[in-house]
Amino acid sequence: MTDIVTITLNPAVDLSTAVDEVLPVAKLRGKSQRRDPGGGGINVARVIKRLGGDARAIYPVGGAIGTLLRQLLDEEGITSHTWTIAGETREDFFVDEISAGRQYRFILPGPRLDEIEWKECLKLVAEIEPFPRFLVASGSLPDGVPDDFHAQIARIVKQRGARMMLDTSGPALAAAAAEGVDLIKPNLREMRELTGSEPSDAYAWEVAAKELVEKGKASIVALTMGHHGAALVTRDQVLRAPPIPITPRSAVGAGDSFLAALVWRLASGASRADAFRLAVAAGAATLLHPGTELCRPDDVARLADQVTIETA
């Protein structure tokens, strides 16, 4: 039995390279080339597998890029449950500018899903046997998918007595929070959108997260706050972690790695504090590597020793 299943409605193959300098008009010759599976839930499944756990990934595939995506995940040992869509699976494009130490991230919209296509995902989830203890929905919704899609998933998860963990944004996050889920993982931008507020410091952000918990939007709010660090907020506990001082190389997938480590450790029976510690380390470890390489287990273990957890 797999305890964790992930859902990615808008997956991608991520193409990354590096150039000396980004200039208009000129031909920019890449120094390297790599392709990685991408999309929120897919990244979560990859990191859980890498850390020693097991997660199945549910996602749509379309065209040659969809075939490549499935192949890349097969190579990483990820069990996939897919369905075919008419549109082509998207590619995203990341460029590291060596001279300035900057990264450019081009996120493409992906294919539109019609009603039959997105409802196929609901059918796949409803028919999972045995049903997982944790279902992780992560990433954006493509065109054609209603804002309450994740809320519909949450209702299925509740009916099966499982836990719904969510990382999305905008109206999709608001609709799912109105339904109520077990965990949400917003960053500061997503918190602004969800709460309509602009707290002035980390403590005020924690208060805003606590209000979401008290209103029944989520049992746990895992809040990533950039240079303010991160917080894990429940009804009876607030855990804080300052950022680990590192030099970032790429921000792609850091939030996905954070969520993956958090869910995996919770599913393994770890305490919230231990799960939070590993999550902070996994998010930071992802910043050390190019493209969508995500975190490496040895980096996660090393950085976990540097995470300081404070309890409010």
PDB file of N, CA, C and O in Angstrom, residues 157-186:
ATOM      1  N   VAL A 157     -11.626  13.034  -0.554  1.00  0.00           N
ATOM      2  CA  VAL A 157     -10.653  12.632   0.463  1.00  0.00           C
ATOM      3  C   VAL A 157     -11.316  12.522   1.833  1.00  0.00           C
ATOM      4  O   VAL A 157     -11.076  11.568   2.588  1.00  0.00           O
ATOM      5  N   LYS A 158     -12.166  13.493   2.170  1.00  0.00           N
ATOM      6  CA  LYS A 158     -12.882  13.436   3.451  1.00  0.00           C
ATOM      7  C   LYS A 158     -13.765  12.199   3.536  1.00  0.00           C
ATOM      8  O   LYS A 158     -13.825  11.520   4.570  1.00  0.00           O
ATOM      9  N   GLN A 159     -14.466  11.898   2.452  1.00  0.00           N
ATOM     10  CA  GLN A 159     -15.356  10.744   2.438  1.00  0.00           C
ATOM     11  C   GLN A 159     -14.599   9.438   2.657  1.00  0.00           C
ATOM     12  O   GLN A 159     -15.148   8.482   3.230  1.00  0.00           O
ATOM     13  N   ARG A 160     -13.330   9.415   2.246  1.00  0.00           N
ATOM     14  CA  ARG A 160     -12.528   8.201   2.386  1.00  0.00           C
ATOM     15  C   ARG A 160     -11.712   8.201   3.684  1.00  0.00           C
ATOM     16  O   ARG A 160     -10.929   7.280   3.921  1.00  0.00           O
ATOM     17  N   GLY A 161     -11.871   9.233   4.513  1.00  0.00           N
ATOM     18  CA  GLY A 161     -11.190   9.279   5.801  1.00  0.00           C
ATOM     19  C   GLY A 161      -9.701   9.533   5.702  1.00  0.00           C
ATOM     20  O   GLY A 161      -8.933   9.171   6.610  1.00  0.00           O
ATOM     21  N   ALA A 162      -9.257  10.171   4.638  1.00  0.00           N
ATOM     22  CA  ALA A 162      -7.836  10.451   4.430  1.00  0.00           C
ATOM     23  C   ALA A 162      -7.544  11.929   4.683  1.00  0.00           C
ATOM     24  O   ALA A 162      -8.429  12.705   5.057  1.00  0.00           O
ATOM     25  N   ARG A 163      -6.300  12.335   4.463  1.00  0.00           N
ATOM     26  CA  ARG A 163      -5.869  13.712   4.718  1.00  0.00           C
ATOM     27  C   ARG A 163      -5.471  14.380   3.413  1.00  0.00           C
ATOM     28  O   ARG A 163      -4.739  13.804   2.602  1.00  0.00           O
ATOM     29  N   MET A 164      -5.937  15.601   3.225  1.00  0.00           N
ATOM     30  CA  MET A 164      -5.694  16.375   1.997  1.00  0.00           C
ATOM     31  C   MET A 164      -4.668  17.458   2.286  1.00  0.00           C
ATOM     32  O   MET A 164      -4.859  18.313   3.161  1.00  0.00           O
ATOM     33  N   MET A 165      -3.560  17.423   1.556  1.00  0.00           N
ATOM     34  CA  MET A 165      -2.504  18.419   1.672  1.00  0.00           C
ATOM     35  C   MET A 165      -2.458  19.212   0.363  1.00  0.00           C
ATOM     36  O   MET A 165      -2.401  18.616  -0.712  1.00  0.00           O
ATOM     37  N   LEU A 166      -2.458  20.540   0.447  1.00  0.00           N
ATOM     38  CA  LEU A 166      -2.657  21.361  -0.749  1.00  0.00           C
ATOM     39  C   LEU A 166      -1.629  22.468  -0.865  1.00  0.00           C
ATOM     40  O   LEU A 166      -1.339  23.179   0.101  1.00  0.00           O
ATOM     41  N   ASP A 167      -1.100  22.611  -2.080  1.00  0.00           N
ATOM     42  CA  ASP A 167      -0.207  23.721  -2.399  1.00  0.00           C
ATOM     43  C   ASP A 167      -0.622  24.285  -3.754  1.00  0.00           C
ATOM     44  O   ASP A 167      -0.237  23.765  -4.801  1.00  0.00           O
ATOM     45  N   THR A 168      -1.434  25.322  -3.719  1.00  0.00           N
ATOM     46  CA  THR A 168      -1.857  25.993  -4.938  1.00  0.00           C
ATOM     47  C   THR A 168      -2.062  27.462  -4.613  1.00  0.00           C
ATOM     48  O   THR A 168      -1.637  27.922  -3.544  1.00  0.00           O
ATOM     49  N   SER A 169      -2.717  28.212  -5.484  1.00  0.00           N
ATOM     50  CA  SER A 169      -2.810  29.656  -5.260  1.00  0.00           C
ATOM     51  C   SER A 169      -4.116  30.211  -5.820  1.00  0.00           C
ATOM     52  O   SER A 169      -4.869  29.506  -6.501  1.00  0.00           O
ATOM     53  N   GLY A 170      -4.360  31.486  -5.527  1.00  0.00           N
ATOM     54  CA  GLY A 170      -5.472  32.206  -6.117  1.00  0.00           C
ATOM     55  C   GLY A 170      -6.835  31.622  -5.781  1.00  0.00           C
ATOM     56  O   GLY A 170      -7.049  31.066  -4.699  1.00  0.00           O
ATOM     57  N   PRO A 171      -7.788  31.741  -6.716  1.00  0.00           N
ATOM     58  CA  PRO A 171      -9.149  31.238  -6.469  1.00  0.00           C
ATOM     59  C   PRO A 171      -9.206  29.752  -6.146  1.00  0.00           C
ATOM     60  O   PRO A 171     -10.072  29.312  -5.396  1.00  0.00           O
ATOM     61  N   ALA A 172      -8.292  28.962  -6.704  1.00  0.00           N
ATOM     62  CA  ALA A 172      -8.283  27.519  -6.415  1.00  0.00           C
ATOM     63  C   ALA A 172      -7.979  27.266  -4.945  1.00  0.00           C
ATOM     64  O   ALA A 172      -8.591  26.402  -4.306  1.00  0.00           O
ATOM     65  N   LEU A 173      -7.028  28.012  -4.388  1.00  0.00           N
ATOM     66  CA  LEU A 173      -6.705  27.886  -2.971  1.00  0.00           C
ATOM     67  C   LEU A 173      -7.864  28.357  -2.111  1.00  0.00           C
ATOM     68  O   LEU A 173      -8.226  27.704  -1.120  1.00  0.00           O
ATOM     69  N   ALA A 174      -8.472  29.478  -2.480  1.00  0.00           N
ATOM     70  CA  ALA A 174      -9.586  30.020  -1.698  1.00  0.00           C
ATOM     71  C   ALA A 174     -10.760  29.042  -1.669  1.00  0.00           C
ATOM     72  O   ALA A 174     -11.383  28.831  -0.617  1.00  0.00           O
ATOM     73  N   ALA A 175     -11.070  28.416  -2.809  1.00  0.00           N
ATOM     74  CA  ALA A 175     -12.188  27.478  -2.867  1.00  0.00           C
ATOM     75  C   ALA A 175     -11.920  26.243  -2.024  1.00  0.00           C
ATOM     76  O   ALA A 175     -12.811  25.754  -1.315  1.00  0.00           O
ATOM     77  N   ALA A 176     -10.704  25.737  -2.065  1.00  0.00           N
ATOM     78  CA  ALA A 176     -10.371  24.552  -1.276  1.00  0.00           C
ATOM     79  C   ALA A 176     -10.356  24.878   0.213  1.00  0.00           C
ATOM     80  O   ALA A 176     -10.805  24.066   1.038  1.00  0.00           O
ATOM     81  N   ALA A 177      -9.851  26.064   0.565  1.00  0.00           N
ATOM     82  CA  ALA A 177      -9.837  26.462   1.970  1.00  0.00           C
ATOM     83  C   ALA A 177     -11.259  26.637   2.497  1.00  0.00           C
ATOM     84  O   ALA A 177     -11.542  26.345   3.663  1.00  0.00           O
ATOM     85  N   ALA A 178     -12.167  27.113   1.662  1.00  0.00           N
ATOM     86  CA  ALA A 178     -13.568  27.241   2.071  1.00  0.00           C
ATOM     87  C   ALA A 178     -14.173  25.874   2.357  1.00  0.00           C
ATOM     88  O   ALA A 178     -15.011  25.724   3.258  1.00  0.00           O
ATOM     89  N   GLU A 179     -13.751  24.851   1.605  1.00  0.00           N
ATOM     90  CA  GLU A 179     -14.190  23.478   1.852  1.00  0.00           C
ATOM     91  C   GLU A 179     -13.550  22.919   3.115  1.00  0.00           C
ATOM     92  O   GLU A 179     -14.170  22.156   3.852  1.00  0.00           O
ATOM     93  N   GLY A 180     -12.297  23.323   3.367  1.00  0.00           N
ATOM     94  CA  GLY A 180     -11.547  22.833   4.518  1.00  0.00           C
ATOM     95  C   GLY A 180     -10.662  21.667   4.144  1.00  0.00           C
ATOM     96  O   GLY A 180     -11.130  20.675   3.587  1.00  0.00           O
ATOM     97  N   VAL A 181      -9.359  21.803   4.398  1.00  0.00           N
ATOM     98  CA  VAL A 181      -8.404  20.734   4.107  1.00  0.00           C
ATOM     99  C   VAL A 181      -7.511  20.544   5.330  1.00  0.00           C
ATOM    100  O   VAL A 181      -7.566  21.323   6.292  1.00  0.00           O
ATOM    101  N   ASP A 182      -6.683  19.524   5.283  1.00  0.00           N
ATOM    102  CA  ASP A 182      -5.821  19.252   6.436  1.00  0.00           C
ATOM    103  C   ASP A 182      -4.622  20.187   6.499  1.00  0.00           C
ATOM    104  O   ASP A 182      -4.217  20.604   7.584  1.00  0.00           O
ATOM    105  N   LEU A 183      -4.033  20.496   5.336  1.00  0.00           N
ATOM    106  CA  LEU A 183      -2.835  21.338   5.334  1.00  0.00           C
ATOM    107  C   LEU A 183      -2.801  22.169   4.066  1.00  0.00           C
ATOM    108  O   LEU A 183      -3.110  21.667   2.985  1.00  0.00           O
ATOM    109  N   ILE A 184      -2.408  23.424   4.210  1.00  0.00           N
ATOM    110  CA  ILE A 184      -2.087  24.263   3.063  1.00  0.00           C
ATOM    111  C   ILE A 184      -0.666  24.776   3.237  1.00  0.00           C
ATOM    112  O   ILE A 184      -0.180  24.923   4.365  1.00  0.00           O
ATOM    113  N   LYS A 185       0.019  25.019   2.108  1.00  0.00           N
ATOM    114  CA  LYS A 185       1.398  25.504   2.165  1.00  0.00           C
ATOM    115  C   LYS A 185       1.542  26.783   1.330  1.00  0.00           C
ATOM    116  O   LYS A 185       2.126  26.775   0.246  1.00  0.00           O
ATOM    117  N   PRO A 186       1.027  27.883   1.818  1.00  0.00           N
ATOM    118  CA  PRO A 186       1.152  29.126   1.057  1.00  0.00           C
ATOM    119  C   PRO A 186       2.504  29.804   1.274  1.00  0.00           C
ATOM    120  O   PRO A 186       3.145  29.655   2.323  1.00  0.00           O
TER     121      PRO A 186
END
